[in-house]
mmCIF file of C-alpha atoms and ligand atoms in Angstrom:
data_model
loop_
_atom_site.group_PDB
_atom_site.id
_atom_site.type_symbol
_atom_site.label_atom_id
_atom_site.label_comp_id
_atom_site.label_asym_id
_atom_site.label_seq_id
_atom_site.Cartn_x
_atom_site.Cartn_y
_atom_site.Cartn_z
ATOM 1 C CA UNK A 71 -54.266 -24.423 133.372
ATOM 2 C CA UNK A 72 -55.284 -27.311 130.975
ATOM 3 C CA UNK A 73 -58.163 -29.467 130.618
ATOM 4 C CA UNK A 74 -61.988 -28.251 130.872
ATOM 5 C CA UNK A 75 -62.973 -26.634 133.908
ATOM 6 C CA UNK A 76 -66.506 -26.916 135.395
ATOM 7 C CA UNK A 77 -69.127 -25.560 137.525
ATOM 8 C CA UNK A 78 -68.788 -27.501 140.259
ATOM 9 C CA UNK A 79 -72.339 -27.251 140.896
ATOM 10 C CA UNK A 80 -74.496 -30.775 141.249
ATOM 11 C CA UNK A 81 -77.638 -31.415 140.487
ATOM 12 C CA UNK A 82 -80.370 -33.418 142.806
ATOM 13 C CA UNK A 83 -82.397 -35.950 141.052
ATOM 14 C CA UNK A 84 -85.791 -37.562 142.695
ATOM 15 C CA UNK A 85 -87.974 -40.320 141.186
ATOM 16 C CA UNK A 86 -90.236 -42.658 142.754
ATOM 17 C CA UNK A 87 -91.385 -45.975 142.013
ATOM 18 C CA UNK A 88 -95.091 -46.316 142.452
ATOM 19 C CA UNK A 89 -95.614 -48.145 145.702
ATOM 20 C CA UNK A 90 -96.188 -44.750 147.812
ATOM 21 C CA UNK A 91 -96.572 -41.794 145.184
ATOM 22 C CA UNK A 92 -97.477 -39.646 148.225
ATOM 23 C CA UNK A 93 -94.720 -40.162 150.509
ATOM 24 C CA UNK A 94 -92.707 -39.402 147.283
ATOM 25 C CA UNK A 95 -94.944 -36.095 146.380
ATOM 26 C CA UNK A 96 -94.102 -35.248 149.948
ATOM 27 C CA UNK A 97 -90.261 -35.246 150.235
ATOM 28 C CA UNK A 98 -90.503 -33.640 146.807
ATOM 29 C CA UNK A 99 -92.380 -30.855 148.319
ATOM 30 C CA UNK A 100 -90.521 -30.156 151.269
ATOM 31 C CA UNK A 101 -87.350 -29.916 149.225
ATOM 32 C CA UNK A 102 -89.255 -28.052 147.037
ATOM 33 C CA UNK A 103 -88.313 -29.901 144.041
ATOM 34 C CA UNK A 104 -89.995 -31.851 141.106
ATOM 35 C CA UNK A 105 -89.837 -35.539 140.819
ATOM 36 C CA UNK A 106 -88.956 -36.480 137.269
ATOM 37 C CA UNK A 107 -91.396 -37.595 135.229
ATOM 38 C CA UNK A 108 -91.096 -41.262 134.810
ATOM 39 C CA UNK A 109 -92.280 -43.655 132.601
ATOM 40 C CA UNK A 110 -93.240 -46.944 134.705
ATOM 41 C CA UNK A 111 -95.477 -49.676 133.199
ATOM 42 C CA UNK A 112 -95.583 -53.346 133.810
ATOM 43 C CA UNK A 113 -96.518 -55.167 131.223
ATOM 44 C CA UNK A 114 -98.662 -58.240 130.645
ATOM 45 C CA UNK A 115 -96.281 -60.850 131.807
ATOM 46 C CA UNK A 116 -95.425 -59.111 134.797
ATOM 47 C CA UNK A 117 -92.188 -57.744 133.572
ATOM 48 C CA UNK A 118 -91.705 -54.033 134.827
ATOM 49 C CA UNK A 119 -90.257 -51.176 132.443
ATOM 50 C CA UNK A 120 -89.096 -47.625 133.642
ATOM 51 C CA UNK A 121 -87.467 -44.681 131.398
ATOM 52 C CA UNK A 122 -86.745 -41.003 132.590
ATOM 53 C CA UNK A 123 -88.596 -38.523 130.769
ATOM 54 C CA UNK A 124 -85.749 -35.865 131.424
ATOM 55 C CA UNK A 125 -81.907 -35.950 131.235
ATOM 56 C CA UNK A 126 -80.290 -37.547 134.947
ATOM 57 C CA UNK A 127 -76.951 -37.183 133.169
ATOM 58 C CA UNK A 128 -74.240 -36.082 135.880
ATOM 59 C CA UNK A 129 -77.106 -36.029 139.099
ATOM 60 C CA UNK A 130 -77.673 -36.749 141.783
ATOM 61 C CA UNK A 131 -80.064 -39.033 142.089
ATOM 62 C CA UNK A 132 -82.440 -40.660 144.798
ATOM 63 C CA UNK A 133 -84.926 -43.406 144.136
ATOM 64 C CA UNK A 134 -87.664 -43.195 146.361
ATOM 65 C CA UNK A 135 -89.802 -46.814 146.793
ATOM 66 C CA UNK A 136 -91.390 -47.970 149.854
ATOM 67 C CA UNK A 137 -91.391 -51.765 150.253
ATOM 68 C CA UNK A 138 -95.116 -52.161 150.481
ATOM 69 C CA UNK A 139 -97.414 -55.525 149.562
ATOM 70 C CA UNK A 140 -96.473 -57.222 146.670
ATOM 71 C CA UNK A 141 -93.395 -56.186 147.663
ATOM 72 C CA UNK A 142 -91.350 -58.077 145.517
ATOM 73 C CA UNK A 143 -92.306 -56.347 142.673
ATOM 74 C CA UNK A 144 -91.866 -53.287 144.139
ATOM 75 C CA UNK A 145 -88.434 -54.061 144.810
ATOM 76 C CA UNK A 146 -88.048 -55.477 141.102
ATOM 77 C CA UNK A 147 -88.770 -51.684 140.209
ATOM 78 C CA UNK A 148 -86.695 -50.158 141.926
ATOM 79 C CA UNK A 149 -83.658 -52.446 141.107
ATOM 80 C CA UNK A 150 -85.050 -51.692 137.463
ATOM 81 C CA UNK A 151 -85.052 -47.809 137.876
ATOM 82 C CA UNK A 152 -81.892 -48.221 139.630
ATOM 83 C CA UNK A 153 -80.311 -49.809 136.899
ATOM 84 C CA UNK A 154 -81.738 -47.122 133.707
ATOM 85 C CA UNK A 155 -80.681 -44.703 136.166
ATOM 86 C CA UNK A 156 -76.704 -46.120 135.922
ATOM 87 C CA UNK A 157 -77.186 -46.403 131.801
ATOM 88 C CA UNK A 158 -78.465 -42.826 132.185
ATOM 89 C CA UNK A 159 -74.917 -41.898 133.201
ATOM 90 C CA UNK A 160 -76.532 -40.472 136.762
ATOM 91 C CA UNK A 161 -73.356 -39.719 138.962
ATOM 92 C CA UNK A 162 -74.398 -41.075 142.239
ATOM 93 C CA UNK A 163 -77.153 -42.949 143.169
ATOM 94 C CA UNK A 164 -78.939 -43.714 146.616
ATOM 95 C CA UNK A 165 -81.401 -46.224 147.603
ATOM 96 C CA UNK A 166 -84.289 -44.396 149.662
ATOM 97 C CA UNK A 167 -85.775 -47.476 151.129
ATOM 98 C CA UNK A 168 -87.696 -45.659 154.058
ATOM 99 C CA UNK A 169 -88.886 -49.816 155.424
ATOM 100 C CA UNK A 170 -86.059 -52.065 154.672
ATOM 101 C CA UNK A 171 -86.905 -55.024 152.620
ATOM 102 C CA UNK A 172 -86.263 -58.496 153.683
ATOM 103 C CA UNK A 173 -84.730 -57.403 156.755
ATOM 104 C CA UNK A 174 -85.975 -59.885 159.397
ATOM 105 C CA UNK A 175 -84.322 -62.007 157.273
ATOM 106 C CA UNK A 176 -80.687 -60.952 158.614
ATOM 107 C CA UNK A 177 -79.155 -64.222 160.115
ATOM 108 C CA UNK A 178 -79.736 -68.200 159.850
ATOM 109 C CA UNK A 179 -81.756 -68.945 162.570
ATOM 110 C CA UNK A 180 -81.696 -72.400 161.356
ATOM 111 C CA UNK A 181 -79.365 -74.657 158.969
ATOM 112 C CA UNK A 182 -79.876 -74.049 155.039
ATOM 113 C CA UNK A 183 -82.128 -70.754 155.471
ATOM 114 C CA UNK A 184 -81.239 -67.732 153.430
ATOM 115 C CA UNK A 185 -80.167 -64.311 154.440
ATOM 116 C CA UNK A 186 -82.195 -62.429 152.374
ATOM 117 C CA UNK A 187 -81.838 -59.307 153.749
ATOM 118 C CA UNK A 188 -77.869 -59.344 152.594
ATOM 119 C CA UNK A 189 -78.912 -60.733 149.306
ATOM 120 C CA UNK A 190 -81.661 -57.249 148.658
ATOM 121 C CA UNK A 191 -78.123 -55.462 149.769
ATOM 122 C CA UNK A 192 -75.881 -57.498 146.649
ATOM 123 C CA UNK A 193 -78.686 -56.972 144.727
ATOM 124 C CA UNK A 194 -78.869 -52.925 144.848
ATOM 125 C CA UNK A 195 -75.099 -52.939 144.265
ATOM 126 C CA UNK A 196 -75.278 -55.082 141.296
ATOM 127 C CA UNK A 197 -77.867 -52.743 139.985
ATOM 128 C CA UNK A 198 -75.572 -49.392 140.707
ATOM 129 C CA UNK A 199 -76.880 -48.195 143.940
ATOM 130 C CA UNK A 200 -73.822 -46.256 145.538
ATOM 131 C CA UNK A 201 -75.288 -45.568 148.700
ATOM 132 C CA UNK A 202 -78.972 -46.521 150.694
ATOM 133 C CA UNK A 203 -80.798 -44.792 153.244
ATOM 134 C CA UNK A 204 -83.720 -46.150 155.491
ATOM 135 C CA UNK A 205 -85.622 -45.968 158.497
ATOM 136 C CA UNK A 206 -85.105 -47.637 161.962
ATOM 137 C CA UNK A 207 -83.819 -51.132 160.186
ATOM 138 C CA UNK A 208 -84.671 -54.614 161.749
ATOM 139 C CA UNK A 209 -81.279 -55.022 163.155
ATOM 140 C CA UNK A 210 -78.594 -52.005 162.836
ATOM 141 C CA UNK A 211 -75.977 -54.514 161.990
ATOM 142 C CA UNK A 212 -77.936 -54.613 158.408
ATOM 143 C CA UNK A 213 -75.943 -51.310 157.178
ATOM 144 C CA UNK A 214 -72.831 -53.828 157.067
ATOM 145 C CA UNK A 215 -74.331 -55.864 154.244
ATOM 146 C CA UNK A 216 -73.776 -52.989 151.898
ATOM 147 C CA UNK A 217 -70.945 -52.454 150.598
ATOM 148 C CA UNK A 218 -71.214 -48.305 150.807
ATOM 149 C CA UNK A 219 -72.225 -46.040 153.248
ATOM 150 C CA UNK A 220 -76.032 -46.592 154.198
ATOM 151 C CA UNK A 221 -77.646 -43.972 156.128
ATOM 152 C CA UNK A 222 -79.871 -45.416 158.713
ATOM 153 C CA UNK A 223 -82.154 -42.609 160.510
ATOM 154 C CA UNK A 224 -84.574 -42.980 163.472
ATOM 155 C CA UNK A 225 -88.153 -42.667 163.548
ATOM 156 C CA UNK A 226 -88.052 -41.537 167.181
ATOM 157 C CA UNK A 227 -87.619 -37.996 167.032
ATOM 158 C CA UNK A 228 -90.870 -37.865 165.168
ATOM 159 C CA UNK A 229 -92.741 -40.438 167.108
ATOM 160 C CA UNK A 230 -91.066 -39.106 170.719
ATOM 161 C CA UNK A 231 -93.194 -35.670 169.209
ATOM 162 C CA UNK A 232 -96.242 -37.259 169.457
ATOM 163 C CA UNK A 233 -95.876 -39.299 172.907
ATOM 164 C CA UNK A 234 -94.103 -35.683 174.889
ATOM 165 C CA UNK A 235 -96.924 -33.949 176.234
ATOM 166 C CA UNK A 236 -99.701 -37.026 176.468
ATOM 167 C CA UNK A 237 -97.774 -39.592 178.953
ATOM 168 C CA UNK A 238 -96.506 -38.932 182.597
ATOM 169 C CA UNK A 239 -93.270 -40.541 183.150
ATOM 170 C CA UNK A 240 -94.260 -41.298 186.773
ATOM 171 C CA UNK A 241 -96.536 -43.769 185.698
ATOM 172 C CA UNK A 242 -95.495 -44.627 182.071
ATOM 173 C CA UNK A 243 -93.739 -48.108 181.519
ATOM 174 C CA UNK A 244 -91.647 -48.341 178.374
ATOM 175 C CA UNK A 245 -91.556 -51.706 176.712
ATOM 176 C CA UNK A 246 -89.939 -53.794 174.272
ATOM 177 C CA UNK A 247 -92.158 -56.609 172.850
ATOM 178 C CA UNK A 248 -89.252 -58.677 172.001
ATOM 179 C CA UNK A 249 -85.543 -58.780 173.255
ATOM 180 C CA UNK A 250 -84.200 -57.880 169.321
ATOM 181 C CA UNK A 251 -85.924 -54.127 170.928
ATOM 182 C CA UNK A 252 -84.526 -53.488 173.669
ATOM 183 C CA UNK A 253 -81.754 -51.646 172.725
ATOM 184 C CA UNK A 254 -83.945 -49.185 171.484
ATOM 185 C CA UNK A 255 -86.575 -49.578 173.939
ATOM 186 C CA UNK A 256 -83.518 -48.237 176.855
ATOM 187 C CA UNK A 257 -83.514 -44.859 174.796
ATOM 188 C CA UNK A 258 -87.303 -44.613 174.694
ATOM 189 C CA UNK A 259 -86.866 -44.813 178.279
ATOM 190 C CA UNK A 260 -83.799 -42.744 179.103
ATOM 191 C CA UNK A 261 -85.064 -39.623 176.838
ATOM 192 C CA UNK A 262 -88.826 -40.142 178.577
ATOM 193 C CA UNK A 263 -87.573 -40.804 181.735
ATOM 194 C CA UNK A 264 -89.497 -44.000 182.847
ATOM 195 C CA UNK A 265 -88.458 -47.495 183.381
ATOM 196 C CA UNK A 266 -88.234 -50.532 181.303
ATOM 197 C CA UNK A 267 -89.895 -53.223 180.965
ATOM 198 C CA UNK A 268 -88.951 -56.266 178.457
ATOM 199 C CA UNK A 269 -91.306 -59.415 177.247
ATOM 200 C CA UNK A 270 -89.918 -62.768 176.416
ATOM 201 C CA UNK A 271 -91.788 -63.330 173.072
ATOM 202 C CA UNK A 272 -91.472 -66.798 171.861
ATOM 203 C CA UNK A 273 -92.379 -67.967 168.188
ATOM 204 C CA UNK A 274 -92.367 -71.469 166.853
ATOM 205 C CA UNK A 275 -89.626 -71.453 163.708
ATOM 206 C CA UNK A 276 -91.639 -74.225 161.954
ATOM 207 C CA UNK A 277 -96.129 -71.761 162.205
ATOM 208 C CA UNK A 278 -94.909 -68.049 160.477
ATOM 209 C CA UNK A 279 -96.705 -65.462 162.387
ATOM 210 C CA UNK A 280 -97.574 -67.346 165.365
ATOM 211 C CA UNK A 281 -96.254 -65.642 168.973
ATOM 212 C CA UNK A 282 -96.635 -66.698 172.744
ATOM 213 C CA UNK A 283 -95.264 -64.342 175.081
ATOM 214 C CA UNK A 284 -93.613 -66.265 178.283
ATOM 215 C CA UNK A 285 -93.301 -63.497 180.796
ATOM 216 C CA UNK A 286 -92.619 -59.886 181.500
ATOM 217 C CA UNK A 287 -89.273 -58.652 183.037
ATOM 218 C CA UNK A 288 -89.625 -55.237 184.879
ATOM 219 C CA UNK A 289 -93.052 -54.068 186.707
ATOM 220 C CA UNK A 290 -95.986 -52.723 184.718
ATOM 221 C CA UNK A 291 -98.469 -53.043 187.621
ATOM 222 C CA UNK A 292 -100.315 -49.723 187.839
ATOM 223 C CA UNK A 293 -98.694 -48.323 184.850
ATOM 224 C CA UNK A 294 -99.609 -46.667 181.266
ATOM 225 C CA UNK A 295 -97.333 -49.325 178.812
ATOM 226 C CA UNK A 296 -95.996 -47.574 175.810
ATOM 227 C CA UNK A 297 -94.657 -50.987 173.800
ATOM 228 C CA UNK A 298 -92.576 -49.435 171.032
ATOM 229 C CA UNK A 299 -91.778 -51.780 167.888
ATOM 230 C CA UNK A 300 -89.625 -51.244 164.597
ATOM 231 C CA UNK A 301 -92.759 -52.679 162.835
ATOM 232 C CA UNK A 302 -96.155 -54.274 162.868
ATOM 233 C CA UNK A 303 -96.798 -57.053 160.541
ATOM 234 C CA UNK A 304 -99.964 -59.063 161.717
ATOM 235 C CA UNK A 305 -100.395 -57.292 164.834
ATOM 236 C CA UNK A 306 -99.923 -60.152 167.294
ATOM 237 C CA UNK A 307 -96.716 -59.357 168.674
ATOM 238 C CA UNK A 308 -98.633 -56.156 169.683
ATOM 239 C CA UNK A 309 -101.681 -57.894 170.713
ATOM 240 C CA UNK A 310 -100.139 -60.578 172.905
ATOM 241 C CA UNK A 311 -97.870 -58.076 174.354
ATOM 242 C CA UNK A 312 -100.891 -56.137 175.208
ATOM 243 C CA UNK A 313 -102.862 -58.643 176.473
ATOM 244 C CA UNK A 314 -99.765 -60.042 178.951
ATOM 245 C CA UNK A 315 -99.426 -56.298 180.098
ATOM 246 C CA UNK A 316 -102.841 -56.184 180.993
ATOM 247 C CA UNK A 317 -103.008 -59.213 182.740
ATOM 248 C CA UNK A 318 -100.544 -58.058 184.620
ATOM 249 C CA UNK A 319 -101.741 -54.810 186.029
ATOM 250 C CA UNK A 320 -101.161 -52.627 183.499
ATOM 251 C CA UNK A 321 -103.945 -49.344 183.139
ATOM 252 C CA UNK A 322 -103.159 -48.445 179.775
ATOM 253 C CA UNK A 323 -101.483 -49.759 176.709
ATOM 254 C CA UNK A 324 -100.064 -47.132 173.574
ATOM 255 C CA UNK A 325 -98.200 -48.111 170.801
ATOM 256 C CA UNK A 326 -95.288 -46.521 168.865
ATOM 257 C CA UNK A 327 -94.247 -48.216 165.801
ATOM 258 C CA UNK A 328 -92.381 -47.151 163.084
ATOM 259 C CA UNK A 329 -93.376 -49.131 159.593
ATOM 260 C CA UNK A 330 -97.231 -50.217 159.578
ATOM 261 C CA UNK A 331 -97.071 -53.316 157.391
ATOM 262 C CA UNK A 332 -100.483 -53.848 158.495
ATOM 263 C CA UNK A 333 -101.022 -57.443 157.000
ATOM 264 C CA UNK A 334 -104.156 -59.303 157.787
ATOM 265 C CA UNK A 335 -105.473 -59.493 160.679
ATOM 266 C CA UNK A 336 -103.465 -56.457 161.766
ATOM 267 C CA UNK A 337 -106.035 -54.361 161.251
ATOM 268 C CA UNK A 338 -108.693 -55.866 162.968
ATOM 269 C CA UNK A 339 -107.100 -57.034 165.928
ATOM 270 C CA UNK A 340 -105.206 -54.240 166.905
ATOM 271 C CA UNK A 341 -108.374 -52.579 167.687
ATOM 272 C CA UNK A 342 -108.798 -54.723 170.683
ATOM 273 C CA UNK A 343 -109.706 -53.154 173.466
ATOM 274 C CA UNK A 344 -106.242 -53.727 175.288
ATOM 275 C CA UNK A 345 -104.847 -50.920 173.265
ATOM 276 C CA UNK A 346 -105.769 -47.656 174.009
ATOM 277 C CA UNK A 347 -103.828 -45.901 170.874
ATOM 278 C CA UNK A 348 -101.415 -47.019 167.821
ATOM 279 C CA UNK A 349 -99.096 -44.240 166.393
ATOM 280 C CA UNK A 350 -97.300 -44.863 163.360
ATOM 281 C CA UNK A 351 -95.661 -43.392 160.526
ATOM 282 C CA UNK A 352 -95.956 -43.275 156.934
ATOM 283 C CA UNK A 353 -92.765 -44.900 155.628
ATOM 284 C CA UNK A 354 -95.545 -47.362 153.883
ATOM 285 C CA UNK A 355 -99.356 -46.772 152.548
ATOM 286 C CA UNK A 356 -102.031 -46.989 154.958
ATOM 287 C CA UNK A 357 -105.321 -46.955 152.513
ATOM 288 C CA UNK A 358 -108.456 -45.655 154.381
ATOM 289 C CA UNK A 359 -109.828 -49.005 155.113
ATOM 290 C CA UNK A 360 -106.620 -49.981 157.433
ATOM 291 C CA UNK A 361 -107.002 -47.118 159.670
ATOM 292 C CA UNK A 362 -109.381 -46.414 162.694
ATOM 293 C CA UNK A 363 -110.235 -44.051 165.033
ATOM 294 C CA UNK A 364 -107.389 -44.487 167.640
ATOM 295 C CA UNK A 365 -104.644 -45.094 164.846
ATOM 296 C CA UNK A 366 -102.565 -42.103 164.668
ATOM 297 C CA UNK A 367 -100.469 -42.014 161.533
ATOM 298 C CA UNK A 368 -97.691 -39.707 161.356
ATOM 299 C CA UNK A 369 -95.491 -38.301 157.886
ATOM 300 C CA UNK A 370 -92.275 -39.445 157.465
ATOM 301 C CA UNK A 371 -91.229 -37.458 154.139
ATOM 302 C CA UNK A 372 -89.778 -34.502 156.550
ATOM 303 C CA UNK A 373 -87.296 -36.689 157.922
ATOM 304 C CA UNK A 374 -86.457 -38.053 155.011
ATOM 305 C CA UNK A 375 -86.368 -34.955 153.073
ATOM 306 C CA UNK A 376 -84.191 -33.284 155.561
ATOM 307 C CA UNK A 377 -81.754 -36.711 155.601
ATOM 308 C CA UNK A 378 -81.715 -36.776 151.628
ATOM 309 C CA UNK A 379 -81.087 -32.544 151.652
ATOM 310 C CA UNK A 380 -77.852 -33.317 154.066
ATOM 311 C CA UNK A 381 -76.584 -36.462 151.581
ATOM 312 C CA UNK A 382 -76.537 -34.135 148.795
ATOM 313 C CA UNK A 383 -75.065 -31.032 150.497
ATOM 314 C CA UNK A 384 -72.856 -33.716 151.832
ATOM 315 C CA UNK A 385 -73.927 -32.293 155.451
ATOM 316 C CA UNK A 386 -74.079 -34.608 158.481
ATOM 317 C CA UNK A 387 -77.345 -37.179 158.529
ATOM 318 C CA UNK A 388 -76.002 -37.796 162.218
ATOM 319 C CA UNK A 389 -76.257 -34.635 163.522
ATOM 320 C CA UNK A 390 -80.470 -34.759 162.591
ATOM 321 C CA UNK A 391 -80.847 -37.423 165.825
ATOM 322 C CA UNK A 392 -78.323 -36.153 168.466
ATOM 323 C CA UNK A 393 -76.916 -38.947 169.210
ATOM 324 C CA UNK A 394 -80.702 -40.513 169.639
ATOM 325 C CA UNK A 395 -78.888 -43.780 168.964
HETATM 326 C C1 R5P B 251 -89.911 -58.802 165.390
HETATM 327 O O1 R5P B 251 -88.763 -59.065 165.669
HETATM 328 C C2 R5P B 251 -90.334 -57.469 164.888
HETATM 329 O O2 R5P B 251 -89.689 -56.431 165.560
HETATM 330 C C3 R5P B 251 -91.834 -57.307 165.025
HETATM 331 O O3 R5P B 251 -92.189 -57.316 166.388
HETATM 332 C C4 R5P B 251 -92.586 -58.401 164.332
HETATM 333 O O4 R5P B 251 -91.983 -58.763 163.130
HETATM 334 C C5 R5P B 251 -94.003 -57.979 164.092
HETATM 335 O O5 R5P B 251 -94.687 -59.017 163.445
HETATM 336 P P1 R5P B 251 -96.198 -59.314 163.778
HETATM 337 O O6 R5P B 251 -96.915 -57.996 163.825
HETATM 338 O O7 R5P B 251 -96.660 -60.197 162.647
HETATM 339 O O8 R5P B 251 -96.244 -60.038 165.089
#
């Protein structure tokens, strides 16, 4: 037989950028692997530099970032770590992006607006990304902007965890703050076995971050709410949510969301006394001073370990959610 023959074997590759070292430390650990060492600086213009202290020759490799505040320039690292990765001659490389960027920017809601959320997609091509994974995206229909398989897992196995043994379907209400939930709001309700419930959010294009909520479809009267939400930015999609449950008859209001963005006033608000309890996971930092006493925040880097460990056994991601969705 001619030519050289080889091992076969492959090796996996981890680094991080350094918007979330712990979630990174995390999946690390539970695939009981190192991250390598990376040099990251950014200098004093701004501009961001990353090298490899180790070989990535032939790997595997995933690059770990969580799109946290200022995200842009977390995003500008990644693309940059992406890239030294490619000139590294790494043999495959996937985009761990546990909280999409840019992704409620996925359609023109309005004449000359971007979609920014298919230009972060051109952009991690352009800088060698072969594949991306990431966690309960804004709008499923996202994976089609890349041009390569993207692995989109579900928070709700971890969150469903949480909510299992606390809530009594015969007087829990599942809800979906907005209509762009309810889809995923149905399987909250099918796997706990309540109804639904839907809100008619309204925001005004022209005031970002402003929401009215115009009415409730389904009957919360007498119920325990549990309004589940791909994210929580400000808070007052939650809030007003809460508040229009309340008003109408609700006895209790939890939260389930996936990505805590937790930008001002988020914090504050959400501790209104409308919400009983806010569960969220870790896909981005939560320092100290953003969480309180009925915040429950819960770790992400299992899932994600586990979903990275079946991408580079090339197992099946889709068997991890049983056909949650
Ligand atoms: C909206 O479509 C999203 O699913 C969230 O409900 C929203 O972006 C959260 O933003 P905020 O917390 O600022 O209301």
């Amino acid at each position: 037989m001619s030519g050289i023959e080889t091992t076969g074997s492959k090796r996996l590759v981890l680094v991080s950028g350094r918007a979330h070292p712990s979630l990174a430390n995390e999946i690390a650990a539970e695939l009981g692997a190192d991250l390598v060492p990376t040099d990251a600086r950014t200098f004093a213009n701004g501009e961001i530099y990353a090298r490899y202290d180790e070989s990535v020759r032939g790997s595997d490799a995933f690059v770990i970032q969580s799109h946290t505040s200022p995200i842009n320039e977390w995003l500008m690292e990644q693309l940059i770590m992406i890239d030294a990765l490619k000139r590294a001659s790494a043999k495959r490389i996937t985009v761990v992006a546990p909280f999409y960027p840019y992704a409620r920017q996925d359609k023109k809601g309005r004449g000359r607006e971007p979609i920014s959320a298919r230009l972060v997609a051109d952009l991690f091509k352009a800088a060698g990304a072969d594949r991306i994974m990431s966690i309960d995206l804004h709008a499923a229909q996202i994976q089609g902007f890349f041009d390569g398989p993207v692995d989109h897992l579900f928070a709700m196995p971890v969150l469903l965890e949480e909510f299992k043994n606390s809530l009594d379907p015969s007087t829990l209400a599942v809800v979906s703050p907005d209509m762009g939930r309810v889809r995923v709001a149905d399987i909250w309700s099918d796997k706990l076995g309540a109804p639904l419930a839907i809100i008619h959010k309204r925001r005004d294009p022209l005031v970002p971050n402003q929401v009215s909520v115009h009415e409730i479809v389904g009957d919360v009267s007498g119920r325990v709410c549990l309004l589940v939400d791909d994210l929580i930015d400000t808070g007052r999609t939650i809030v007003k949510a809460a508040e229009a449950l309340k008003a109408n008859g609700a006895i209790g209001v939890v939260v389930a969301a996936t990505h805590a963005v937790f930008s001002d006033p988020a914090t504050e608000i959400l501790q209104s006394d409308v919400i009983d309890r806010v569960v969220v996971t870790d896909t981005l930092p939560i320092p100290e001073e953003k969480r309180w006493d009925r915040l429950t925040v819960l770790p992400i880097a299992p899932l994600l370990a586990r979903a990275i460990h079946e991408v580079f056994e090339d197992g099946s991601v889709t068997s991890m959610f049983d056909g949650a969705a």
